[in-house]
Amino acid sequence: MLDMNVDIVIMAAGKGTRMKSALPKVLHKLAGRALLGHVLLTAKQLKPRRVILVTGHDAPKVIAFGADFMPANGQFDLKTVLQEPQLGTGHAVQQAVPELGDEGVALILNGDVPLIEAQTLIELIACSAGKKLALLTVQDGDPSGYGRILRQGDAVQAIVEHKDASPEQRAIQEWYSGVMVAPAAQLKTWLSQLTNDNVQGEYYLTDIVKMAVQDGTGCVALKTTDGLQVAGVNSPVQLQELERAYQQRAADRLMEQGVRITDAARFDLRGDLQCGQDVSIDVGCIFEGSVKLADGVSIGAHCFIANCEIGAGAVIHPFTHIDGGQEKASVGAGALIGPYARLRPGAQLGEEVHIGNFVEVKNSTLAKGAKANHLAYLGDATVGERVNYGAGSITANYDGANKHRTVIEDDVHIGSNCVLVAPVKIGAGGTVGGGSTITKDTVPGSLSVARGKQVSIEGWKRPAKKKI
Ligand code: UD1
Ligand code: CA
């Protein structure tokens, strides 16, 4: 892909005052993932030699995030450096110098600019060709506050920061995105020559542009009109705006594949969603982790669906909560789930299973055609084909120390309000009378009743209120 060594510097030392939060800015979430997590995943796609994270404010939390992120998302060489105090973007990159290679290029990214795409970065690296300084510049939206690109004819001459710019310079519409690629050797020289002789008294990374022009290295610009890719997060309002823009793009991609989304403004994807043909998604649904929906799946309004696979033609009625966690959950073809159902890790439902309102299923397998339609709990159970599991029945799977399994064989009918105390097996074709507490295995084909016998006392009188 790239025929040169790339070291990536991610600046994440800034305070993020406007977030008004105890959480470091780069750890705030967009689409369910920390801003810094988005940047690290994009960095990883470039197969860098090394990624250097510049931390400062709340460094321990940011470093801990990096350490946690790595095992879950694949190893690459991640180094962290500390910038203390924070004296500007040039000073930030200076801290990374000891970790930078002597040849190849350095790509500078911001930890709070989450939606930059790998393809754009690859193009920027190609513009640099390992020889020139390459800037990602933007002509989109209001440039105020940003560094402006000064050109002579077509050639980039310098960046002037907004606060240092003259009124004429502030009228320039092309601004610096904060992303650049520099040949590593020259970058080190330029960084050593920075001064803080400017309105803010900061070491500006952007001052290296002049140096590149002066020493003949040269500076090129790749101009984008996609403001979203370079948008930074400074406040909760900006975070929300980026979140909605991200979700709109995610919904657009799915709709282009044929998925029917009732309202893209009420659709949230926090992970990876793969859909077959003729999938429909009603309003207010949230998808997390890894979710696969096969052909013809219909998701009702206000469902939360995480880490699961849903088979062809299954219908998930409104307000259903599915979270398969690490073990995942699966729903068979033609199944009917909800409304108000809850599927937890290890729920594996076969074809045409019905799970109705207020039914919870955890670490259980239900074979084809099994039904639990109302107010029930199935935990650590193996349920056979065509089983009917009555309203209010539960598997008592936990003895206070250990979990035990309940086996319900094919064609069993469990009445309402039963307690199946595990470990226990209900033999095939058997029936359990309503209200039974079953503690012993039952014989196939039998009726099992385990409850107090009914007594009716004739002529019994209700107590009456005493007259005073
Ligand atoms: C910088 C650019 C500006 C550009 C803008 C794009 C400079 C001098 N200016 O503006 O031309 O238009 O980005 O967003 O580079 N950071 C540190 N340590 C510091 C200072 C900043 O790690 O000492 C980090 C921040 O956490 C942030 C990034 O660098 O992730 C950019 O800092 P910020 O203050 O937002 O940018 P500006 O300097 O205002
Ligand atoms: Ca600043």
Short mmCIF file of C-alpha atoms and ligand atoms in Angstrom, two decimals:
data_model
loop_
_atom_site.label_atom_id
_atom_site.label_comp_id
_atom_site.label_asym_id
_atom_site.label_seq_id
_atom_site.Cartn_x
_atom_site.Cartn_y
_atom_site.Cartn_z
CA MET A 1 0.00 0.00 0.00
CA LEU A 2 2.62 2.51 1.11
CA ASP A 3 6.24 2.04 0.14
CA MET A 4 7.72 4.06 2.99
CA ASN A 5 7.91 3.88 6.73
CA VAL A 6 5.20 5.87 8.46
CA ASP A 7 5.30 6.97 12.09
CA ILE A 8 2.06 8.47 13.35
CA VAL A 9 1.96 11.13 16.05
CA ILE A 10 -1.42 11.58 17.72
CA MET A 11 -1.71 14.79 19.72
CA ALA A 12 -3.90 14.27 22.76
CA ALA A 13 -2.42 16.44 25.49
CA GLY A 14 -4.93 19.29 25.36
CA LYS A 15 -7.32 19.97 28.18
CA GLY A 16 -10.70 20.03 26.49
CA THR A 17 -12.00 22.70 28.86
CA ARG A 18 -15.19 23.25 26.89
CA MET A 19 -16.33 19.67 27.41
CA LYS A 20 -16.79 20.62 31.11
CA SER A 21 -16.11 17.02 32.03
CA ALA A 22 -13.85 15.04 34.37
CA LEU A 23 -13.23 12.66 31.47
CA PRO A 24 -10.36 13.61 29.13
CA LYS A 25 -11.79 14.93 25.87
CA VAL A 26 -10.30 12.22 23.66
CA LEU A 27 -12.05 9.55 25.75
CA HIS A 28 -15.53 10.91 25.10
CA LYS A 29 -17.48 8.57 22.86
CA LEU A 30 -18.72 8.95 19.34
CA ALA A 31 -20.77 6.06 17.93
CA GLY A 32 -19.97 4.11 21.08
CA ARG A 33 -16.21 4.40 20.71
CA ALA A 34 -13.78 6.89 22.29
CA LEU A 35 -12.65 9.65 19.92
CA LEU A 36 -9.10 8.40 20.38
CA GLY A 37 -10.25 4.85 19.59
CA HIS A 38 -11.51 6.04 16.19
CA VAL A 39 -8.16 7.70 15.48
CA LEU A 40 -6.17 4.63 16.60
CA LEU A 41 -8.25 2.33 14.40
CA THR A 42 -7.70 4.60 11.41
CA ALA A 43 -3.98 4.78 12.23
CA LYS A 44 -3.84 0.99 12.32
CA GLN A 45 -5.20 0.74 8.78
CA LEU A 46 -2.07 2.54 7.52
CA LYS A 47 0.16 -0.21 8.95
CA PRO A 48 2.47 2.32 10.58
CA ARG A 49 5.92 1.53 11.88
CA ARG A 50 4.94 3.14 15.15
CA VAL A 51 2.18 5.22 16.72
CA ILE A 52 3.21 7.83 19.27
CA LEU A 53 0.53 9.20 21.53
CA VAL A 54 1.28 12.62 23.03
CA THR A 55 -0.46 12.85 26.39
CA GLY A 56 -0.61 15.65 28.94
CA HIS A 57 -3.85 16.49 30.67
CA ASP A 58 -5.15 13.40 32.46
CA ALA A 59 -2.27 11.43 30.96
CA PRO A 60 -2.78 8.32 33.16
CA LYS A 61 -6.37 7.87 31.91
CA VAL A 62 -5.36 8.36 28.29
CA ILE A 63 -2.39 5.99 28.63
CA ALA A 64 -4.62 3.39 30.31
CA PHE A 65 -7.08 3.66 27.43
CA GLY A 66 -4.26 3.03 24.93
CA ALA A 67 -3.12 -0.01 26.91
CA ASP A 68 -6.66 -1.46 27.06
CA PHE A 69 -7.35 -0.70 23.43
CA MET A 70 -4.39 -2.65 22.09
CA PRO A 71 -5.21 -6.24 23.07
CA ALA A 72 -8.81 -5.92 21.88
CA ASN A 73 -7.97 -4.30 18.56
CA GLY A 74 -4.78 -5.95 17.41
CA GLN A 75 -1.23 -5.19 18.31
CA PHE A 76 0.80 -2.43 16.78
CA ASP A 77 3.70 -0.51 18.18
CA LEU A 78 2.11 2.14 20.42
CA LYS A 79 4.32 4.48 22.44
CA THR A 80 3.16 7.22 24.73
CA VAL A 81 5.06 10.39 25.55
CA LEU A 82 4.22 13.05 28.08
CA GLN A 83 3.93 16.73 27.22
CA GLU A 84 4.04 18.69 30.46
CA PRO A 85 3.27 21.58 30.41
CA GLN A 86 1.42 22.02 27.11
CA LEU A 87 3.16 24.78 25.19
CA GLY A 88 1.53 24.35 21.79
CA THR A 89 1.26 21.88 18.94
CA GLY A 90 4.92 22.30 17.92
CA HIS A 91 5.97 21.56 21.48
CA ALA A 92 3.69 18.51 21.47
CA VAL A 93 5.39 17.02 18.42
CA GLN A 94 8.81 17.87 19.88
CA GLN A 95 8.05 15.43 22.70
CA ALA A 96 7.58 12.66 20.13
CA VAL A 97 10.95 13.23 18.46
CA PRO A 98 12.86 10.56 20.44
CA GLU A 99 10.36 7.96 19.21
CA LEU A 100 10.43 9.05 15.56
CA GLY A 101 12.47 7.19 12.97
CA ASP A 102 15.33 8.93 11.14
CA GLU A 103 13.89 8.18 7.73
CA GLY A 104 10.38 7.77 6.38
CA VAL A 105 7.57 10.18 7.18
CA ALA A 106 5.71 11.37 10.24
CA LEU A 107 1.95 11.74 9.98
CA ILE A 108 0.48 14.17 12.51
CA LEU A 109 -3.09 13.52 13.70
CA ASN A 110 -5.30 14.98 16.40
CA GLY A 111 -6.83 12.74 19.04
CA ASP A 112 -10.01 14.81 18.94
CA VAL A 113 -10.62 14.56 15.18
CA PRO A 114 -12.31 11.17 14.98
CA LEU A 115 -13.67 10.87 11.46
CA ILE A 116 -10.57 11.27 9.33
CA GLU A 117 -10.45 8.42 6.81
CA ALA A 118 -7.49 6.20 6.02
CA GLN A 119 -7.94 6.80 2.29
CA THR A 120 -7.47 10.55 2.74
CA LEU A 121 -4.32 9.94 4.77
CA ILE A 122 -2.94 7.56 2.16
CA GLU A 123 -3.48 10.28 -0.46
CA LEU A 124 -1.73 12.82 1.75
CA ILE A 125 1.25 10.51 2.25
CA ALA A 126 1.36 10.02 -1.51
CA CYS A 127 1.39 13.83 -1.97
CA SER A 128 4.39 14.05 0.33
CA ALA A 129 6.08 11.19 -1.52
CA GLY A 130 8.41 11.05 1.48
CA LYS A 131 10.11 14.22 0.27
CA LYS A 132 7.84 17.22 0.78
CA LEU A 133 5.81 18.57 3.64
CA ALA A 134 2.16 17.82 2.82
CA LEU A 135 -0.75 19.62 4.48
CA LEU A 136 -4.37 18.53 4.52
CA THR A 137 -6.27 21.75 3.98
CA VAL A 138 -9.97 22.46 3.93
CA GLN A 139 -12.28 24.74 2.05
CA ASP A 140 -15.63 24.11 3.70
CA GLY A 141 -17.59 26.05 6.27
CA ASP A 142 -16.49 28.95 8.44
CA PRO A 143 -12.67 29.17 8.68
CA SER A 144 -12.59 31.45 11.70
CA GLY A 145 -10.38 30.23 14.52
CA TYR A 146 -8.27 28.10 12.19
CA GLY A 147 -4.85 28.60 10.66
CA ARG A 148 -5.13 30.10 7.15
CA ILE A 149 -3.15 28.86 4.18
CA LEU A 150 -1.03 31.56 2.57
CA ARG A 151 -0.22 30.90 -1.09
CA GLN A 152 1.81 32.71 -3.69
CA GLY A 153 0.18 31.80 -6.94
CA ASP A 154 -0.52 28.16 -6.35
CA ALA A 155 2.42 27.47 -4.09
CA VAL A 156 1.86 27.19 -0.33
CA GLN A 157 4.06 29.67 1.54
CA ALA A 158 2.97 29.55 5.17
CA ILE A 159 0.18 29.04 7.68
CA VAL A 160 -0.87 32.01 9.74
CA GLU A 161 -2.84 31.30 12.90
CA HIS A 162 -6.19 33.09 13.16
CA LYS A 163 -5.11 35.06 16.21
CA ASP A 164 -1.98 36.26 14.43
CA ALA A 165 -3.66 36.97 11.09
CA SER A 166 -4.38 40.34 9.51
CA PRO A 167 -7.94 41.14 8.35
CA GLU A 168 -6.88 40.32 4.75
CA GLN A 169 -5.45 36.98 5.86
CA ARG A 170 -8.58 36.20 7.86
CA ALA A 171 -10.57 36.58 4.65
CA ILE A 172 -8.77 33.53 3.23
CA GLN A 173 -11.20 30.61 3.04
CA GLU A 174 -8.66 27.77 2.89
CA TRP A 175 -7.63 26.56 6.34
CA TYR A 176 -5.33 24.01 7.88
CA SER A 177 -7.01 20.84 9.12
CA GLY A 178 -4.38 19.97 11.72
CA VAL A 179 -3.23 16.94 9.70
CA MET A 180 0.17 16.90 7.97
CA VAL A 181 2.82 14.54 6.68
CA ALA A 182 6.48 15.50 7.00
CA PRO A 183 9.73 13.77 6.06
CA ALA A 184 11.00 12.64 9.47
CA ALA A 185 14.57 13.91 9.18
CA GLN A 186 13.58 17.42 8.13
CA LEU A 187 10.79 17.54 10.69
CA LYS A 188 13.28 17.01 13.48
CA THR A 189 15.40 19.91 12.22
CA TRP A 190 12.41 22.23 11.85
CA LEU A 191 11.05 21.39 15.30
CA SER A 192 14.39 22.30 16.87
CA GLN A 193 14.11 25.78 15.32
CA LEU A 194 10.60 26.70 16.53
CA THR A 195 10.10 29.79 18.65
CA ASN A 196 7.07 31.00 20.58
CA ASP A 197 7.22 34.51 19.26
CA ASN A 198 3.50 34.97 18.50
CA VAL A 199 0.27 36.31 19.95
CA GLN A 200 -0.40 33.16 22.00
CA GLY A 201 3.20 32.59 23.13
CA GLU A 202 2.91 28.98 21.89
CA TYR A 203 5.23 26.80 19.85
CA TYR A 204 3.21 26.47 16.66
CA LEU A 205 3.72 23.32 14.62
CA THR A 206 2.36 25.32 11.71
CA ASP A 207 5.53 27.48 11.68
CA ILE A 208 7.40 24.59 10.03
CA VAL A 209 5.63 25.41 6.74
CA LYS A 210 7.74 28.55 6.24
CA MET A 211 10.87 26.54 7.07
CA ALA A 212 10.03 23.86 4.51
CA VAL A 213 9.58 26.55 1.87
CA GLN A 214 12.80 28.36 2.84
CA ASP A 215 15.09 25.31 2.96
CA GLY A 216 13.82 24.11 -0.43
CA THR A 217 12.03 20.99 0.86
CA GLY A 218 8.79 22.45 -0.41
CA CYS A 219 5.23 22.22 0.82
CA VAL A 220 2.20 20.82 -0.97
CA ALA A 221 -1.44 20.89 0.04
CA LEU A 222 -4.20 18.35 -0.44
CA LYS A 223 -7.46 20.25 -0.29
CA THR A 224 -10.63 18.54 0.92
CA THR A 225 -14.18 19.82 0.94
CA ASP A 226 -15.30 17.14 3.39
CA GLY A 227 -15.47 19.15 6.59
CA LEU A 228 -16.70 16.12 8.53
CA GLN A 229 -13.41 14.26 8.16
CA VAL A 230 -11.42 17.07 9.71
CA ALA A 231 -13.98 18.27 12.25
CA GLY A 232 -12.67 18.41 15.79
CA VAL A 233 -14.64 17.99 18.99
CA ASN A 234 -14.38 20.80 21.52
CA SER A 235 -17.80 20.84 23.17
CA PRO A 236 -20.77 18.55 23.83
CA VAL A 237 -22.65 20.35 21.06
CA GLN A 238 -19.92 19.60 18.52
CA LEU A 239 -19.76 16.01 19.73
CA GLN A 240 -23.48 15.63 19.17
CA GLU A 241 -23.26 17.24 15.71
CA LEU A 242 -20.50 14.85 14.67
CA GLU A 243 -22.41 11.90 16.12
CA ARG A 244 -25.47 12.71 13.99
CA ALA A 245 -23.37 13.30 10.89
CA TYR A 246 -21.63 9.96 11.46
CA GLN A 247 -24.98 8.20 11.94
CA GLN A 248 -26.45 9.81 8.83
CA ARG A 249 -23.51 8.49 6.79
CA ALA A 250 -23.83 5.03 8.36
CA ALA A 251 -27.57 4.97 7.58
CA ASP A 252 -26.95 6.23 4.03
CA ARG A 253 -24.48 3.41 3.39
CA LEU A 254 -27.00 0.81 4.59
CA MET A 255 -29.85 2.34 2.60
CA GLU A 256 -27.67 2.29 -0.52
CA GLN A 257 -27.44 -1.47 0.03
CA GLY A 258 -31.24 -1.66 0.17
CA VAL A 259 -31.87 -1.59 3.93
CA ARG A 260 -35.06 0.29 4.79
CA ILE A 261 -34.48 2.65 7.67
CA THR A 262 -37.63 4.47 8.73
CA ASP A 263 -35.78 7.56 9.99
CA ALA A 264 -32.03 8.03 9.70
CA ALA A 265 -32.21 10.69 12.40
CA ARG A 266 -33.43 8.00 14.80
CA PHE A 267 -30.91 5.30 13.94
CA ASP A 268 -27.74 4.56 15.87
CA LEU A 269 -24.91 2.26 14.96
CA ARG A 270 -22.15 1.72 17.50
CA GLY A 271 -20.17 -1.01 15.85
CA ASP A 272 -20.58 -3.11 12.75
CA LEU A 273 -23.94 -3.97 11.19
CA GLN A 274 -24.23 -6.35 8.25
CA CYS A 275 -27.58 -6.73 6.55
CA GLY A 276 -29.01 -9.07 3.95
CA GLN A 277 -31.69 -8.15 1.44
CA ASP A 278 -35.01 -6.61 2.47
CA VAL A 279 -34.08 -5.79 6.02
CA SER A 280 -36.19 -3.11 7.67
CA ILE A 281 -35.39 -1.11 10.77
CA ASP A 282 -37.99 1.01 12.52
CA VAL A 283 -37.27 4.15 14.52
CA GLY A 284 -35.16 4.43 17.66
CA CYS A 285 -33.03 1.30 17.30
CA ILE A 286 -29.45 1.03 18.56
CA PHE A 287 -27.02 -1.54 17.18
CA GLU A 288 -23.84 -2.27 19.09
CA GLY A 289 -20.78 -4.46 18.62
CA SER A 290 -21.09 -6.94 15.80
CA VAL A 291 -24.60 -7.57 14.46
CA LYS A 292 -25.70 -9.57 11.44
CA LEU A 293 -29.26 -9.43 10.11
CA ALA A 294 -30.12 -11.99 7.43
CA ASP A 295 -32.53 -11.47 4.53
CA GLY A 296 -35.97 -10.17 5.39
CA VAL A 297 -35.33 -9.46 9.06
CA SER A 298 -37.62 -6.83 10.51
CA ILE A 299 -36.58 -4.84 13.56
CA GLY A 300 -39.38 -3.05 15.40
CA ALA A 301 -39.17 0.35 17.02
CA HIS A 302 -36.87 1.07 19.95
CA CYS A 303 -34.87 -2.14 20.05
CA PHE A 304 -31.34 -2.42 21.45
CA ILE A 305 -29.44 -5.10 19.55
CA ALA A 306 -25.84 -6.03 20.28
CA ASN A 307 -23.47 -8.85 19.36
CA CYS A 308 -25.85 -11.27 17.71
CA GLU A 309 -26.93 -12.88 14.49
CA ILE A 310 -30.55 -12.87 13.44
CA GLY A 311 -31.78 -15.40 10.89
CA ALA A 312 -33.79 -14.83 7.74
CA GLY A 313 -37.31 -13.54 8.12
CA ALA A 314 -37.13 -13.22 11.90
CA VAL A 315 -39.26 -10.46 13.38
CA ILE A 316 -37.99 -8.54 16.37
CA HIS A 317 -40.93 -6.68 17.87
CA PRO A 318 -40.55 -3.27 19.55
CA PHE A 319 -38.63 -2.66 22.77
CA THR A 320 -36.62 -5.86 22.59
CA HIS A 321 -33.21 -5.94 24.24
CA ILE A 322 -30.64 -8.33 22.82
CA ASP A 323 -27.05 -8.31 24.04
CA GLY A 324 -25.05 -11.42 23.24
CA GLY A 325 -21.90 -10.00 24.86
CA GLN A 326 -18.70 -11.89 24.18
CA GLU A 327 -20.48 -15.24 23.87
CA LYS A 328 -22.87 -13.79 21.25
CA ALA A 329 -26.54 -14.60 20.81
CA SER A 330 -28.36 -16.03 17.83
CA VAL A 331 -31.94 -15.99 16.65
CA GLY A 332 -33.10 -18.57 14.12
CA ALA A 333 -34.88 -17.96 10.85
CA GLY A 334 -38.55 -17.13 11.16
CA ALA A 335 -38.36 -16.53 14.90
CA LEU A 336 -40.68 -14.02 16.60
CA ILE A 337 -39.11 -12.10 19.44
CA GLY A 338 -40.73 -9.54 21.73
CA PRO A 339 -42.17 -7.06 22.27
CA TYR A 340 -40.22 -6.44 25.48
CA ALA A 341 -38.09 -9.59 25.28
CA ARG A 342 -34.56 -9.85 26.63
CA LEU A 343 -31.91 -12.13 25.13
CA ARG A 344 -28.61 -12.33 27.00
CA PRO A 345 -25.20 -13.89 26.27
CA GLY A 346 -25.40 -17.45 25.03
CA ALA A 347 -29.06 -17.28 24.00
CA GLN A 348 -29.26 -19.55 20.95
CA LEU A 349 -32.70 -19.73 19.46
CA GLY A 350 -33.55 -22.12 16.64
CA GLU A 351 -35.88 -21.61 13.72
CA GLU A 352 -39.38 -20.34 14.43
CA VAL A 353 -38.82 -19.97 18.13
CA HIS A 354 -41.23 -17.55 19.82
CA ILE A 355 -40.08 -15.42 22.73
CA GLY A 356 -42.77 -13.09 24.01
CA ASN A 357 -43.10 -10.15 26.33
CA PHE A 358 -41.03 -10.02 29.51
CA VAL A 359 -39.23 -13.29 28.75
CA GLU A 360 -35.53 -13.43 29.59
CA VAL A 361 -33.21 -16.00 28.02
CA LYS A 362 -29.59 -16.49 29.10
CA ASN A 363 -27.06 -19.15 28.12
CA SER A 364 -29.83 -21.37 26.79
CA THR A 365 -30.52 -23.25 23.59
CA LEU A 366 -34.06 -23.44 22.29
CA ALA A 367 -34.66 -25.87 19.43
CA LYS A 368 -36.95 -25.33 16.47
CA GLY A 369 -40.47 -24.21 17.27
CA ALA A 370 -40.03 -23.85 21.03
CA LYS A 371 -42.18 -21.14 22.60
CA ALA A 372 -41.97 -19.07 25.75
CA ASN A 373 -44.55 -16.39 25.22
CA HIS A 374 -45.01 -14.57 28.48
CA LEU A 375 -43.21 -13.49 31.68
CA ALA A 376 -40.63 -16.27 31.98
CA TYR A 377 -36.97 -17.00 32.66
CA LEU A 378 -34.82 -19.55 30.89
CA GLY A 379 -31.25 -19.62 32.19
CA ASP A 380 -28.71 -22.40 31.54
CA ALA A 381 -31.38 -24.49 29.85
CA THR A 382 -31.47 -26.83 26.90
CA VAL A 383 -34.93 -26.76 25.42
CA GLY A 384 -36.13 -29.24 22.80
CA GLU A 385 -38.27 -28.82 19.71
CA ARG A 386 -41.86 -27.62 20.01
CA VAL A 387 -41.62 -27.17 23.79
CA ASN A 388 -44.25 -24.84 25.21
CA TYR A 389 -42.98 -23.02 28.26
CA GLY A 390 -45.78 -21.47 30.31
CA ALA A 391 -46.24 -17.96 31.58
CA GLY A 392 -44.42 -17.14 34.77
CA SER A 393 -42.23 -20.25 34.75
CA ILE A 394 -38.58 -20.10 35.63
CA THR A 395 -35.49 -22.25 35.73
CA ALA A 396 -33.91 -22.00 39.18
CA ASN A 397 -30.40 -22.33 37.83
CA TYR A 398 -28.38 -20.89 40.69
CA ASP A 399 -27.98 -22.52 44.11
CA GLY A 400 -26.19 -19.53 45.56
CA ALA A 401 -22.78 -20.87 44.59
CA ASN A 402 -23.00 -22.71 41.28
CA LYS A 403 -25.08 -22.65 38.13
CA HIS A 404 -26.83 -25.83 37.00
CA ARG A 405 -28.53 -26.89 33.77
CA THR A 406 -32.14 -27.63 33.08
CA VAL A 407 -32.93 -29.97 30.20
CA ILE A 408 -36.42 -29.86 28.71
CA GLU A 409 -36.78 -32.52 26.04
CA ASP A 410 -38.82 -32.31 22.81
CA ASP A 411 -42.56 -31.72 22.94
CA VAL A 412 -42.71 -30.97 26.65
CA HIS A 413 -45.46 -28.71 27.93
CA ILE A 414 -44.54 -26.69 31.01
CA GLY A 415 -47.60 -25.13 32.64
CA SER A 416 -47.76 -21.65 34.09
CA ASN A 417 -45.85 -20.50 37.13
CA CYS A 418 -43.56 -23.53 37.44
CA VAL A 419 -40.12 -23.60 39.08
CA LEU A 420 -37.68 -26.08 37.56
CA VAL A 421 -34.92 -26.51 40.13
CA ALA A 422 -31.70 -27.38 38.30
CA PRO A 423 -30.04 -29.72 37.71
CA VAL A 424 -33.19 -31.37 36.42
CA LYS A 425 -34.47 -33.03 33.26
CA ILE A 426 -38.04 -33.06 31.98
CA GLY A 427 -38.55 -36.17 29.82
CA ALA A 428 -39.75 -35.90 26.24
CA GLY A 429 -43.45 -35.34 25.67
CA GLY A 430 -44.07 -34.81 29.38
CA THR A 431 -46.39 -32.25 30.93
CA VAL A 432 -45.73 -30.28 34.08
CA GLY A 433 -48.82 -29.02 35.87
CA GLY A 434 -49.12 -25.31 36.53
CA GLY A 435 -47.62 -24.09 39.79
CA SER A 436 -45.31 -27.09 40.21
CA THR A 437 -41.88 -26.93 41.77
CA ILE A 438 -39.93 -29.68 40.04
CA THR A 439 -36.79 -30.92 41.78
CA LYS A 440 -36.46 -34.44 40.33
CA ASP A 441 -36.14 -35.70 36.75
CA THR A 442 -39.47 -36.64 35.18
CA VAL A 443 -40.40 -39.69 33.12
CA PRO A 444 -41.01 -39.10 29.38
CA GLY A 445 -44.67 -38.81 28.49
CA SER A 446 -45.81 -38.39 32.11
CA LEU A 447 -47.79 -35.67 33.85
CA SER A 448 -45.84 -34.25 36.77
CA VAL A 449 -47.53 -32.17 39.43
CA ALA A 450 -45.65 -30.96 42.48
CA ARG A 451 -47.71 -28.58 44.56
CA GLY A 452 -49.98 -28.62 47.59
CA LYS A 453 -53.20 -30.54 46.96
CA GLN A 454 -56.27 -28.39 46.63
CA VAL A 455 -58.60 -28.46 49.61
CA SER A 456 -62.14 -27.06 49.50
CA ILE A 457 -63.95 -26.57 52.82
CA GLU A 458 -67.69 -26.47 52.41
CA GLY A 459 -69.75 -24.04 54.45
CA TRP A 460 -66.72 -22.06 55.55
CA LYS A 461 -67.56 -18.55 56.76
CA ARG A 462 -65.46 -15.47 56.17
CA PRO A 463 -64.48 -13.58 59.33
CA ALA A 464 -66.78 -10.61 59.88
CA LYS A 465 -65.90 -7.21 61.38
CA LYS A 466 -66.68 -7.00 65.12
CA LYS A 467 -69.47 -4.54 66.02
CA ILE A 468 -68.49 -2.18 68.88
C1 UD1 B 1 -4.31 23.98 15.31
C2 UD1 B 1 -3.47 24.63 14.21
C3 UD1 B 1 -4.39 25.38 13.28
C4 UD1 B 1 -5.43 24.45 12.71
C5 UD1 B 1 -6.21 23.77 13.82
C6 UD1 B 1 -7.11 22.71 13.26
C7 UD1 B 1 -1.39 25.07 15.33
C8 UD1 B 1 -0.53 26.11 15.93
N1 UD1 B 1 -2.55 25.50 14.84
O1 UD1 B 1 -4.97 25.01 16.02
O2 UD1 B 1 -3.64 25.96 12.22
O3 UD1 B 1 -6.34 25.18 11.86
O4 UD1 B 1 -5.28 23.12 14.72
O5 UD1 B 1 -7.89 22.18 14.29
O6 UD1 B 1 -1.04 23.92 15.28
N2 UD1 B 1 -2.34 19.85 21.65
C9 UD1 B 1 -1.38 19.22 22.39
N3 UD1 B 1 -0.49 19.96 23.08
C10 UD1 B 1 -0.51 21.31 23.05
C11 UD1 B 1 -1.49 21.96 22.27
C12 UD1 B 1 -2.39 21.19 21.56
O7 UD1 B 1 -1.34 17.97 22.45
O8 UD1 B 1 0.36 21.92 23.70
C13 UD1 B 1 -3.29 19.03 20.90
C14 UD1 B 1 -4.72 19.26 21.32
O9 UD1 B 1 -5.09 18.33 22.34
C15 UD1 B 1 -5.46 18.98 20.04
C16 UD1 B 1 -4.49 19.40 18.96
O10 UD1 B 1 -3.22 19.42 19.57
O11 UD1 B 1 -5.71 17.60 19.87
C17 UD1 B 1 -4.81 20.74 18.35
O12 UD1 B 1 -4.82 21.72 19.35
P1 UD1 B 1 -5.83 22.94 19.32
O13 UD1 B 1 -5.51 23.84 20.45
O14 UD1 B 1 -7.20 22.43 19.16
O15 UD1 B 1 -5.47 23.59 17.94
P2 UD1 B 1 -4.98 25.05 17.65
O16 UD1 B 1 -3.59 25.21 18.15
O17 UD1 B 1 -5.99 26.01 18.07
CA CA B 2 -4.38 26.03 20.95
#
